[in-house]
XYZ file of C-alpha atoms in Angstrom:
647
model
C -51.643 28.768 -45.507
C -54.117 26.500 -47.051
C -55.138 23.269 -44.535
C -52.700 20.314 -44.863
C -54.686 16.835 -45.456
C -53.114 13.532 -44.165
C -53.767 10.585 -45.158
C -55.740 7.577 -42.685
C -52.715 6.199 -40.754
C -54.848 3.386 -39.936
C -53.709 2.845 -36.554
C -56.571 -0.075 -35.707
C -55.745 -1.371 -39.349
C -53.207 -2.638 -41.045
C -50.578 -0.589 -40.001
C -51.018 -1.479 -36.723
C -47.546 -3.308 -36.811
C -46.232 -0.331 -37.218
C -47.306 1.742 -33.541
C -46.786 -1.445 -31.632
C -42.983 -2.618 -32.066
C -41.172 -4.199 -29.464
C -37.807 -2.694 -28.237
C -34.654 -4.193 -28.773
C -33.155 -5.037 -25.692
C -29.997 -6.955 -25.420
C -30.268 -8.385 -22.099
C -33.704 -9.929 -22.340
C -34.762 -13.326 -24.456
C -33.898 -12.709 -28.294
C -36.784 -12.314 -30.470
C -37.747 -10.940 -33.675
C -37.648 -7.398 -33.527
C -41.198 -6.674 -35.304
C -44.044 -8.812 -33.745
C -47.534 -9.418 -34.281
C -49.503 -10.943 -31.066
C -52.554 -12.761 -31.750
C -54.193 -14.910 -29.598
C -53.904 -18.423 -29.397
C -55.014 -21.531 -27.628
C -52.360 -22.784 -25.168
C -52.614 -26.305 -24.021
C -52.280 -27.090 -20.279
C -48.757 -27.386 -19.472
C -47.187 -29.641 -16.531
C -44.117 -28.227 -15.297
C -41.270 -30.163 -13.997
C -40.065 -30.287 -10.650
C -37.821 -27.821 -9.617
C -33.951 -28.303 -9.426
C -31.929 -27.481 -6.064
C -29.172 -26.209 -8.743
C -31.039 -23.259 -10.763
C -33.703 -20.545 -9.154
C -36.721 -21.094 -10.923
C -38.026 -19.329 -14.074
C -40.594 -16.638 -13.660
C -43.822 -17.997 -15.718
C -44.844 -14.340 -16.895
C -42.880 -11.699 -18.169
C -43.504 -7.895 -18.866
C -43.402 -6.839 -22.552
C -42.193 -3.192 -23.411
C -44.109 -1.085 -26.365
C -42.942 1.413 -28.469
C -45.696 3.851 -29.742
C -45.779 6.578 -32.507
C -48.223 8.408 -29.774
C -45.428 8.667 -26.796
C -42.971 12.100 -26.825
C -40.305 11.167 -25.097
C -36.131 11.332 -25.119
C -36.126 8.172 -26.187
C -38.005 8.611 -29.132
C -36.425 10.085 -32.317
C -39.311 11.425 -34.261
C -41.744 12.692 -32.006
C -45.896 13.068 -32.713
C -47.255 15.737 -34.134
C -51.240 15.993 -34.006
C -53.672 16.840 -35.991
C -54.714 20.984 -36.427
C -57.174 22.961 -37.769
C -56.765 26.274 -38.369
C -59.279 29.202 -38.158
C -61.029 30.569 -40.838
C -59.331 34.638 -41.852
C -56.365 33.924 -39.387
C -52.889 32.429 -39.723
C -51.057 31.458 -36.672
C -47.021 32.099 -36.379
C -46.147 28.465 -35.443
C -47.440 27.327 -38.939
C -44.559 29.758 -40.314
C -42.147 26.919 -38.797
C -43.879 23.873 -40.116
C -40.786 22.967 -42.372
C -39.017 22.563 -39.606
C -38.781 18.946 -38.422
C -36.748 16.684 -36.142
C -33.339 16.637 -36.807
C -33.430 19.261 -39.427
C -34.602 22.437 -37.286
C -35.638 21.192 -34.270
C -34.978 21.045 -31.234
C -34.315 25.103 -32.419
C -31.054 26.518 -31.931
C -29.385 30.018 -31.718
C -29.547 30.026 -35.594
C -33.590 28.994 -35.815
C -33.706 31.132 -32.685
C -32.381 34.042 -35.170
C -33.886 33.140 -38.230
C -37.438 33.881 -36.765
C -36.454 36.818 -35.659
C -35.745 37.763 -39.081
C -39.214 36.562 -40.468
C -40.895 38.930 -38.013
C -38.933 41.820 -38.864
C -39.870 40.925 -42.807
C -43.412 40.400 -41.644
C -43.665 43.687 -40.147
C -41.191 45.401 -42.931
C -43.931 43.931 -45.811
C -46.953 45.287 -43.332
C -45.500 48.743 -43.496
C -45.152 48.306 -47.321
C -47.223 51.056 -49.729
C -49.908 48.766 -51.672
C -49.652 48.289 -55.193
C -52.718 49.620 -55.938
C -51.430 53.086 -54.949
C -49.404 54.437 -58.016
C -48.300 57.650 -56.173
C -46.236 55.506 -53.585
C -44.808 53.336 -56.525
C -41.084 54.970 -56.236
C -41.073 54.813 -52.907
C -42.487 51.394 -52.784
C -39.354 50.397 -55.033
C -36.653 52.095 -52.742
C -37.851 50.545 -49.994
C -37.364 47.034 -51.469
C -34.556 48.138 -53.038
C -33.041 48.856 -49.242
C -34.632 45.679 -47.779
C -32.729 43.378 -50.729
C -29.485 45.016 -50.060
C -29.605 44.189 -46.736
C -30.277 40.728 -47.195
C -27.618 40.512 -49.887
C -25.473 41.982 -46.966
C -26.428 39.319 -44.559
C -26.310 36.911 -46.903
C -22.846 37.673 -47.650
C -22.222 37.602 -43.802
C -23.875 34.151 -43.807
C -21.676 33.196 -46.567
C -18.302 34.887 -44.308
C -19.669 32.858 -41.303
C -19.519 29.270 -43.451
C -16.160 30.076 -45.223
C -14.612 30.511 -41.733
C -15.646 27.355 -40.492
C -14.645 25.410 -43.434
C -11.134 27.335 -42.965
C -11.202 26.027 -39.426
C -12.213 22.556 -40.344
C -9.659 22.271 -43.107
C -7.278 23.735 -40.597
C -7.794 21.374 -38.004
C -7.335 18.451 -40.766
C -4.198 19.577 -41.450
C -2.837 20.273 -37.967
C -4.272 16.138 -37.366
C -2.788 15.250 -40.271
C 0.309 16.874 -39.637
C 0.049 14.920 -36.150
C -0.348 11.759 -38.094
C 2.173 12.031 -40.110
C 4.904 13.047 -37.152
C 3.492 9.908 -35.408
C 4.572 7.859 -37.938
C 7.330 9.567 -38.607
C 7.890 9.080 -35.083
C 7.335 5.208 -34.825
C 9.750 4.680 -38.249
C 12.606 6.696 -36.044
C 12.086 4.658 -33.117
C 11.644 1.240 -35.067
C 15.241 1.969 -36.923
C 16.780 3.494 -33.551
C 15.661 0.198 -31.966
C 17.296 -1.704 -34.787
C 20.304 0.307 -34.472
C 20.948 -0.237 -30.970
C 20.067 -3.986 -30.742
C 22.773 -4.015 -33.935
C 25.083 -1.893 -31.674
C 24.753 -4.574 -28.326
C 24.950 -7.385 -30.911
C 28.342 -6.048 -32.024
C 29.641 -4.734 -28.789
C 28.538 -8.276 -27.272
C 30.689 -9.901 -30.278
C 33.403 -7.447 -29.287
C 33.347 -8.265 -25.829
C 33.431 -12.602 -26.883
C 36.535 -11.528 -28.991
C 37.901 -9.476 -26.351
C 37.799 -12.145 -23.760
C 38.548 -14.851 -25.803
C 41.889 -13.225 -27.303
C 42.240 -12.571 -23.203
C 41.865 -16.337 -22.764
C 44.587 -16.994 -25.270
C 47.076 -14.328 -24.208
C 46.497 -16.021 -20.868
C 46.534 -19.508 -22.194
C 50.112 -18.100 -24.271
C 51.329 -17.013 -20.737
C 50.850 -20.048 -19.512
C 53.010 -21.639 -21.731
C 56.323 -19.235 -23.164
C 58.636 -21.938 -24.411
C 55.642 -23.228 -25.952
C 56.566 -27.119 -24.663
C 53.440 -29.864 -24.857
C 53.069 -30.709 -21.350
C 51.466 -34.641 -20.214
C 47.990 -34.848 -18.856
C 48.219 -34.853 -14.586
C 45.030 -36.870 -14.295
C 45.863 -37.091 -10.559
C 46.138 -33.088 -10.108
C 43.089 -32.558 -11.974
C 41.532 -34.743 -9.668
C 42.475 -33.385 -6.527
C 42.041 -29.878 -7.766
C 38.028 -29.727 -7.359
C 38.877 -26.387 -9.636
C 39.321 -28.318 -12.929
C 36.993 -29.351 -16.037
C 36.950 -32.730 -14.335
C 34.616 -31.353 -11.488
C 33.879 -28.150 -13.434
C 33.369 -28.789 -17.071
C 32.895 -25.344 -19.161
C 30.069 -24.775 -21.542
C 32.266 -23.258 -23.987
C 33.966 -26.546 -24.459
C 31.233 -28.367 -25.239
C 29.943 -29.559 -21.840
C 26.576 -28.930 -20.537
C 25.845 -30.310 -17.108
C 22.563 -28.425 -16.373
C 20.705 -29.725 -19.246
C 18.265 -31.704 -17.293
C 17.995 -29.385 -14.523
C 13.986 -29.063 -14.873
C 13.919 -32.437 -13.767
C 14.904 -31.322 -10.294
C 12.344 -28.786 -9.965
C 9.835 -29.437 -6.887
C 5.984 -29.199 -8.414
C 4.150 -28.829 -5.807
C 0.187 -28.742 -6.016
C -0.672 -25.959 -3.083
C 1.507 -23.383 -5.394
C 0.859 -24.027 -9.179
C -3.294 -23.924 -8.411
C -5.812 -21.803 -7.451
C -7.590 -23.835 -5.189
C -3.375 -24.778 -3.633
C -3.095 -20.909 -3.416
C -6.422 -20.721 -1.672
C -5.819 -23.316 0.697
C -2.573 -21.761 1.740
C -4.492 -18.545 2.539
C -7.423 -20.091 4.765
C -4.459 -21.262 6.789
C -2.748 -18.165 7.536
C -3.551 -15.938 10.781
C -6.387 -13.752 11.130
C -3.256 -10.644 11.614
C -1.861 -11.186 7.862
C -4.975 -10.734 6.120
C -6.485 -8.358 8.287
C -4.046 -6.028 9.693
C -4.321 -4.119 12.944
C -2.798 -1.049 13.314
C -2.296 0.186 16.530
C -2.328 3.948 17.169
C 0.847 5.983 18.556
C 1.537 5.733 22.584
C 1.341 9.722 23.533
C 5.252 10.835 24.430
C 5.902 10.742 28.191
C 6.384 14.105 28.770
C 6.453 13.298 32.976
C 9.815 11.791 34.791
C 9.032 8.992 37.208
C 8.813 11.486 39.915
C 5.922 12.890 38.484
C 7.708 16.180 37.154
C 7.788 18.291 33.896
C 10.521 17.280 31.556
C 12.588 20.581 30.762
C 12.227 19.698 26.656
C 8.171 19.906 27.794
C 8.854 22.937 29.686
C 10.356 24.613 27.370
C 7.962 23.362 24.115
C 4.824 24.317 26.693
C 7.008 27.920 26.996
C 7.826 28.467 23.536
C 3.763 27.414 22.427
C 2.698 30.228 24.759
C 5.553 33.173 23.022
C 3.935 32.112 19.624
C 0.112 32.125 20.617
C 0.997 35.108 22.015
C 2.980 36.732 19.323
C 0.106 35.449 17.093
C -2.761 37.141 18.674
C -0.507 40.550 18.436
C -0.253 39.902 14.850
C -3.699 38.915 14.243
C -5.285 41.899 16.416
C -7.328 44.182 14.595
C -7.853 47.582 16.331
C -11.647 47.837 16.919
C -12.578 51.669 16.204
C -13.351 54.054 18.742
C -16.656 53.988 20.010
C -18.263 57.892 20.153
C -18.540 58.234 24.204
C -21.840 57.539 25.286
C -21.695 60.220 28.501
C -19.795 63.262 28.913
C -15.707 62.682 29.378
C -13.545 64.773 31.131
C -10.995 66.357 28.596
C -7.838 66.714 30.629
C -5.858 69.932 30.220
C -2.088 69.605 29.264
C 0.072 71.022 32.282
C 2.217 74.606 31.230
C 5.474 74.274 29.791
C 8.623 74.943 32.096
C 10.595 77.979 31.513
C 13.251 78.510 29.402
C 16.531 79.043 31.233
C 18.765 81.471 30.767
C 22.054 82.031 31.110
C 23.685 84.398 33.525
C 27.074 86.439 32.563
C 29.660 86.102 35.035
C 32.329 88.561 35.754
C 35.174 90.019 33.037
C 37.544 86.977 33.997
C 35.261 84.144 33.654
C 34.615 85.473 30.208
C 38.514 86.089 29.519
C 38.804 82.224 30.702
C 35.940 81.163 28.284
C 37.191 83.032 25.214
C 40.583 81.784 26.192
C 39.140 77.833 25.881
C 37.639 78.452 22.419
C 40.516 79.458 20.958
C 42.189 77.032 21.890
C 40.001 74.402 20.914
C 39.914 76.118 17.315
C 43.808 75.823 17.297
C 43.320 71.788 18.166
C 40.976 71.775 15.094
C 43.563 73.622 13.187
C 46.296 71.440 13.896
C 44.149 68.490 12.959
C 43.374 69.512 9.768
C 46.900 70.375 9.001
C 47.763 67.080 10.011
C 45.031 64.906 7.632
C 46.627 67.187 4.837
C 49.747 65.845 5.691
C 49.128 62.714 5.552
C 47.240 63.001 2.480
C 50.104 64.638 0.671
C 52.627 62.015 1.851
C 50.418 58.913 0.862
C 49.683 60.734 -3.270
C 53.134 61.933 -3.135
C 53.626 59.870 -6.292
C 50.827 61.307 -7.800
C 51.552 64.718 -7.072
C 55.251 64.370 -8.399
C 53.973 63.034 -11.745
C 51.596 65.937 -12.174
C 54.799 67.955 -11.813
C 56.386 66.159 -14.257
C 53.803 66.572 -16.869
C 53.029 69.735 -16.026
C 56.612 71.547 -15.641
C 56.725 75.241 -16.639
C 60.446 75.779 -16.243
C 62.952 74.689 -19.122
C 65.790 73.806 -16.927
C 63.298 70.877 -15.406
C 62.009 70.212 -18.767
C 65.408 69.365 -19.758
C 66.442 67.719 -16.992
C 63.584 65.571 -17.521
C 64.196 64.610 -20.898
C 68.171 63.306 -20.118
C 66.275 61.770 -16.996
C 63.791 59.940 -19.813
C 67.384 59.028 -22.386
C 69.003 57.360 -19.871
C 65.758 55.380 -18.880
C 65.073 54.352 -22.179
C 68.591 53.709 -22.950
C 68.667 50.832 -19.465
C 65.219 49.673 -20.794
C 67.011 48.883 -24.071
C 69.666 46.757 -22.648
C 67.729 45.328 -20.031
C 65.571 44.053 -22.888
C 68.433 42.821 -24.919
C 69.909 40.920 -21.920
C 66.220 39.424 -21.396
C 66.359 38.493 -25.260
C 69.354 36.219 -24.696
C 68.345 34.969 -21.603
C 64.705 33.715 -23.146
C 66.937 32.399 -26.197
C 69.114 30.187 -23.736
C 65.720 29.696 -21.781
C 64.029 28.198 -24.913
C 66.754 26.063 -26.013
C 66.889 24.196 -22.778
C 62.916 23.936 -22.255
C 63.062 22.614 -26.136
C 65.682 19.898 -24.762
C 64.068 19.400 -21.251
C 60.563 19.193 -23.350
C 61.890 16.433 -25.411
C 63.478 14.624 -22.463
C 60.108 14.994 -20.233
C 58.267 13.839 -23.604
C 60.125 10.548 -23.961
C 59.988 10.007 -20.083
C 56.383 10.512 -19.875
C 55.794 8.402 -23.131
C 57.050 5.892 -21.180
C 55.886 6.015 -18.208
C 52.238 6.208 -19.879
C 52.646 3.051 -21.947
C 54.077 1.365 -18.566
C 51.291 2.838 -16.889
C 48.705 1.711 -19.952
C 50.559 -2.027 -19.838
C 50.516 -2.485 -15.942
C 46.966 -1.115 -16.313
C 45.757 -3.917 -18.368
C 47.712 -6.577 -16.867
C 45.906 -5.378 -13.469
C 42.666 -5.823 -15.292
C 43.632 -9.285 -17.052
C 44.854 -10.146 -13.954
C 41.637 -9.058 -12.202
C 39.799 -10.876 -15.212
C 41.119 -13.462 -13.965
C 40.367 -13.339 -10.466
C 36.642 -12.531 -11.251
C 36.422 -15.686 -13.721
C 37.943 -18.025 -10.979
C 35.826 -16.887 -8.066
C 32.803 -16.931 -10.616
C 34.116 -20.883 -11.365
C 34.253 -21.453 -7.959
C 31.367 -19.927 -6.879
C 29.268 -22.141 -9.460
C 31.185 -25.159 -8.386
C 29.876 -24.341 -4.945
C 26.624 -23.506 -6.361
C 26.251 -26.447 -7.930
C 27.432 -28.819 -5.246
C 25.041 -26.957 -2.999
C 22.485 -28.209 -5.316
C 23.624 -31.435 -5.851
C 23.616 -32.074 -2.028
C 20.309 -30.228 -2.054
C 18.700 -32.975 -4.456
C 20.517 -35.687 -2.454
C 19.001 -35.276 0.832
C 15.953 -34.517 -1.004
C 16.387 -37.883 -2.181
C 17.083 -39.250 0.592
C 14.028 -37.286 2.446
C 11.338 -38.577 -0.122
C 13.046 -42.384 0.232
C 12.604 -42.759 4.274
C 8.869 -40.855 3.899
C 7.974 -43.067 1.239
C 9.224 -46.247 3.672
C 8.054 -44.333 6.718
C 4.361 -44.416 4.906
C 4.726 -47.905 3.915
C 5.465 -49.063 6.852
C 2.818 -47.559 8.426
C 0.663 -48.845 5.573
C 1.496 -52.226 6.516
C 1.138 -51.632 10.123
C -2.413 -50.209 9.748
C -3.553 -53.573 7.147
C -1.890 -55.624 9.665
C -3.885 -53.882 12.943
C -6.759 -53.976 10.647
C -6.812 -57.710 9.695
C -5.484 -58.559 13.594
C -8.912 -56.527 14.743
C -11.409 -58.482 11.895
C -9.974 -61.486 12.878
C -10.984 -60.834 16.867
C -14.034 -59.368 16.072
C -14.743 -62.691 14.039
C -13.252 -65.097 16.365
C -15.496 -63.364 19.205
C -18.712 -63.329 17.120
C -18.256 -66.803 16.290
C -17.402 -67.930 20.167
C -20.286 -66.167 21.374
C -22.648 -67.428 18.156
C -21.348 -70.874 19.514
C -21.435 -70.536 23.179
C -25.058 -69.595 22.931
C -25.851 -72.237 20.609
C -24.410 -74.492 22.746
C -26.594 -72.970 25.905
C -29.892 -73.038 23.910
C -29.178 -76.598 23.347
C -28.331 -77.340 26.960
C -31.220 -74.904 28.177
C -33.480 -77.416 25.924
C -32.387 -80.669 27.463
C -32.450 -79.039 31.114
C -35.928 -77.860 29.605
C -37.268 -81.339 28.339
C -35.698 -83.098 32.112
C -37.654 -80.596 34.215
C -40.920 -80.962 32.061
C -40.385 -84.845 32.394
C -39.762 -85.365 35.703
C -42.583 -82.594 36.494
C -44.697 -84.470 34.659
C -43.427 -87.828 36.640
C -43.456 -86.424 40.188
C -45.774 -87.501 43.196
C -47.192 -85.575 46.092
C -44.266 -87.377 48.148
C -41.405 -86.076 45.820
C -42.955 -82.514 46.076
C -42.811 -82.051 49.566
C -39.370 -83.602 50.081
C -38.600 -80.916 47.426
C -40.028 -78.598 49.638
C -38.421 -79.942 53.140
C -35.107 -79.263 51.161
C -35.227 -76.007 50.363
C -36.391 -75.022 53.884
C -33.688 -76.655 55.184
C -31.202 -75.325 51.999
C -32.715 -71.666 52.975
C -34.511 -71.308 56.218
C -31.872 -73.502 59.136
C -28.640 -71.592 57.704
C -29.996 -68.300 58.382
C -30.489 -69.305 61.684
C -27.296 -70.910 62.333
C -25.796 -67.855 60.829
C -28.122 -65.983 63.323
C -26.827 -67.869 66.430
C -22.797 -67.581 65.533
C -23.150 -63.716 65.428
C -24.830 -63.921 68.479
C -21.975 -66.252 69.775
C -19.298 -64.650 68.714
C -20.840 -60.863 70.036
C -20.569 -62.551 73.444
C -17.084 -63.256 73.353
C -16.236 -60.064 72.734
C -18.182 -58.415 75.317
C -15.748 -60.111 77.959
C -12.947 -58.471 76.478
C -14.388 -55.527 76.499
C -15.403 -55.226 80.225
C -12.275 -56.199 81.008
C -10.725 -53.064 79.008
C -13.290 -50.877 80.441
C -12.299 -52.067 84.230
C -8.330 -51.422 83.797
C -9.288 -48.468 82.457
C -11.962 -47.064 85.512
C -9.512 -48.644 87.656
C -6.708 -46.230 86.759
C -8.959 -43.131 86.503
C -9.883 -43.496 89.968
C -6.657 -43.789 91.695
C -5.916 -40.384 89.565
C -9.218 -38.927 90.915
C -8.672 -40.115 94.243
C -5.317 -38.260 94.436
C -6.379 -35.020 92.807
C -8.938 -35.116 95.662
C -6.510 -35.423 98.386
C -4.691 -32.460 97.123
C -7.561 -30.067 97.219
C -8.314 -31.085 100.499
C -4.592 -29.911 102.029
C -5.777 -26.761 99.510
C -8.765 -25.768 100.629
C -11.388 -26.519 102.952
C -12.940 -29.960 102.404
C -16.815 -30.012 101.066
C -18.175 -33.886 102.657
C -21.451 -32.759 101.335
C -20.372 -31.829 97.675
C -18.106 -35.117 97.970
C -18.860 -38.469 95.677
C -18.658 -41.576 97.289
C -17.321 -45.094 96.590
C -20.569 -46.331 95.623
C -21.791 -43.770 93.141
C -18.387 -44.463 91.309
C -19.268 -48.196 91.417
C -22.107 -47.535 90.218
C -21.304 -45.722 87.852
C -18.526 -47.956 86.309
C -21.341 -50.633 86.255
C -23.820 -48.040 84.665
C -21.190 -47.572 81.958
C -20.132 -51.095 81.691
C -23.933 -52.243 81.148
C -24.126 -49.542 78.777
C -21.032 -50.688 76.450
């Protein structure tokens, strides 16, 4: 193939524009999709502070390329380089230079196919006779004549191949057109079904108005027979609380829940989100997050600490199918060739036969005796079952005789037998002629008397029917009335304490309005009438603080030596001489007390000691007296002094 020559892309040039393009990306900042950078001078740029509200903007920003020079999935045309190709030699992968993205490549089962064939034409027109050779001419020509049939063959094939898939494609239109078409056809049945029905509830609702309002009437006419004009009872239609004075009815005109949205609560925390959200941060921790708590095991133990017999017997019953499982489950493991020498046992002889050993010539006469008589038992039995047979198919057996009679004087007995039956079959059938004739003409009068009877008795059945469902008509439309009129009076009192609710809040939170201005004015005034005292008070004290101030400076400035120590000689005496005198009183007044005191101490030694003294004489009757280990009178004297001086 002779060497393709491109032309200078001109990368560096001016088709530069062309190998650098910026992707489209619709999440970043929107710019022109085809951009030429250049550089520029960029004055210095003072950015503003920062806001608390939005993150800050990143000052740089990576720019994505797209190159003619990258081969990758994202690319739709990839590169090809530049070749050059050897001189004398031409390399197979320039046989698939027509092929190009998206028209070849990437190659397929079909390209995969259609090189195959150029090889095998490659190597088919290397094998061919040259034309230079006239003696291989003719064969030269059948060869080619063999090669084009078979590519008129394949070609046909191809052309098979393509007709199929066009049959396919056509066939597939139709089936989704077919599709399409029952869809619609589909929709237009529903649509006018839909119609149909809503037309069939409009006129069976219109049915049912006329139907209850000819009801109304009949009951209205029933009402009223003679068809007299009765007076008003204004009194009875106000103590019935079941008439249109309490219970107007829409059908004539009155509406009394007209402005019945007027009475509906709006209340903020359920008509909003953020009422909605507020109700849910209030709820429990449980409601939002549920716990589950797992299963308590069954007790299977009494109190005494024993096996219940249902847990017995489940325990039991678990066993019988583990085992009955591993039976069933058990696979026989093969026998394992002995690894030693086994001992094969041998099987023990077999007993003899026994024999039997003939008696004398009357045992035998006695045996021979018993079996004949047991055959003339079977005998008898058999004659017996034959019997019995016989007697139960004697019927059968005498109609085989019958039919099968050889002698005349039976076959003509036979025959009168069979006249005289058919003659009493004749008259019994007349008599039963008559008798169904009689038969029929009473059921035909019987028929037409039961007819009438049950004609009436069905329209009396069909009348009290429908006056049981009027009159049940009835019943439901009066307990509906009433239940409304309760309704409604429900809702009336509803609204009414309601009312009444929203009246004592609303004077509930103005009175405690007032109260709170009132504590609030009662606690400014205080706070200003204290301020102002105190503002006051220590005005006034500054002032008399001054004038103290000014008389002390004065006379300080006025005093002699002669004033000062008087001044002095007065506070000594104001201080100094009532300390003293204070001094002296205690001093006084401790002595008075001591006298008292001695004088309670000395009742009190005085009575110990007469209690010593005796429990002193009765030791000594006791026990022998110790003089040495005695006290005397004087160590208790001096003692009680001792203790005297000391208090």
């Amino acid at each position: 193939m002779p060497k393709e020559v491109y032309e200078d892309p001109e990368v560096t040039g001016r088709n530069r524009y062309k190998y650098f393009e910026r992707p489209f990306l619709p999440f970043l900042e929107q710019m022109p999709l085809n951009v030429v950078f250049e550089t520029t001078k960029i004055e210095a740029y003072t950015f503003p502070p920062a806001s608390p509200d939005y993150p800050p903007s990143p000052s740089k920003c990576t720019v994505g390329t797209q190159t003619a020079y990258r081969d990758a999935e994202v690319q739709t045309d990839p590169y090809s380089p530049e070749y050059v190709v050897c001189q004398d030699s031409i390399p197979e992968l320039l046989t698939l230079a027509t092929l190009t993205w998206g028209r070849g490549l990437p190659a397929g089962q079909a390209e995969v196919e259609m090189i195959e064939r150029a090889r095998e034409k490659r190597a088919w027109e290397a094998t061919l006779p040259p034309l230079s050779d006239t003696a291989q001419f003719e064969k030269r020509r059948r060869m080619m004549n063999v090669m084009e049939r078979k590519e008129w063959a394949f070609r046909e094939q191809e052309i098979e191949k393509l007709q199929e898939i066009r049959l396919e494609v056509l066939k597939q239109l139709l089936k989704k057109r077919d599709e399409n078409q029952n869809e619609v056809n589909t929709k237009h049945l529903n649509a006018q079904w839909s119609k149909l029905q809503e037309a069939k509830e409009a006129k069976l609702a219109q049915i049912q108005r006329a139907h209850v309002s000819a009801i109304r009437k009949l009951m209205g006419k029933g009402k009223n027979i003679e068809g007299k004009l009765e007076r008003r009872n204004i009194i009875k239609d106000y103590s019935d609380y079941a008439s249109q004075v309490y219970g107007p009815l829409s059908r004539l005109g009155r509406f009394p829940d007209n402005n019945s949205e007027d009475f509906v609560v709006k209340n903020l925390y359920l008509n909003t989100y953020e009422g909605l959200v507020e109700l849910e941060s209030c709820l429990p921790d449980f409601v939002t997050q549920p716990r589950i708590r797992p299963p308590k095991p069954k007790v299977t133990t009494t109190k005494a600490g024993f096996l219940k017999r249902v847990a017995r017997m489940d325990h039991e019953l678990a066993e019988v199918h583990k085992v009955l499982l591993e039976k069933k489950n058990k696979v026989l493991e093969p026998k394992k060739p002995p690894r030693f020498l086994q001992r094969k046992l041998i099987p023990q002889p077999r007993l003899p036969t026994p024999t039997l050993e003939m008696g004398s010539n009357e045992e035998e006469d006695i045996e021979m005796a018993v079996i004949y008589l047991q055959k003339l038992l079977r005998g008898r039995v058999v004659q017996n079952m034959m019997f019995e047979g016989k007697e139960k198919r004697l019927e059968l057996i005498q109609e085989l005789r019958t039919s099968h009679a050889l002698q005349e004087d039976d076959r003509l007995v036979k025959k009168a037998e069979k006249q005289v039956t058919l003659a009493l079959q004749r008259q019994r059938n007349l008599h039963e002629h008559k008798v169904s004739l009689v038969e029929n003409h009473l059921a035909g009068l019987e028929g037409r008397v039961l007819a009438d009877m049950f004609d009436f008795l069905s329209k009396e059945l069909v009348r009290l029917q429908e006056e049981r469902r009027i009159h049940a008509f009835a019943m439901l439309a009066e307990r509906q009335r009433r239940m409304r009129e309760a309704e409604e009076s429900g809702r009336r009192q509803v609204e009414q304490r309601r009312l009444r609710e929203e009246d004592q809040i609303f004077k509930e939170v103005l009175k405690v309005h007032q109260s709170t201005v009132t504590s609030y004015l009662e606690d400014i005034i205080l706070n200003t009438e204290e301020n102002t005292a105190e503002e006051q008070a220590r005005a006034e004290i500054e002032k008399v603080a001054k004038e103290i101030n000014d008389i002390a400076y004065e006379m300080e400035s006025r005093r002699t030596q002669l004033q000062s120590e008087e001044i002095v000689a007065e506070l000594v005496y104001s201080f100094l001489i009532p300390e003293v005198q204070k001094n002296f009183v205690k001093e006084k007044v401790r002595n008075a007390q001591r006298k008292h005191v001695l004088a309670a101490h000395q009742v009190i030694h005085r009575q110990t000691e007469a209690m010593l003294r005796q429990n002193f004489a009765e030791q000594k009757q006791d026990e022998v007296p110790d003089t040495d280990n005695l006290p005397e009178e004087g160590q208790f004297r001096e003692e009680e002094t001792q203790n005297e001086e000391n208090s």
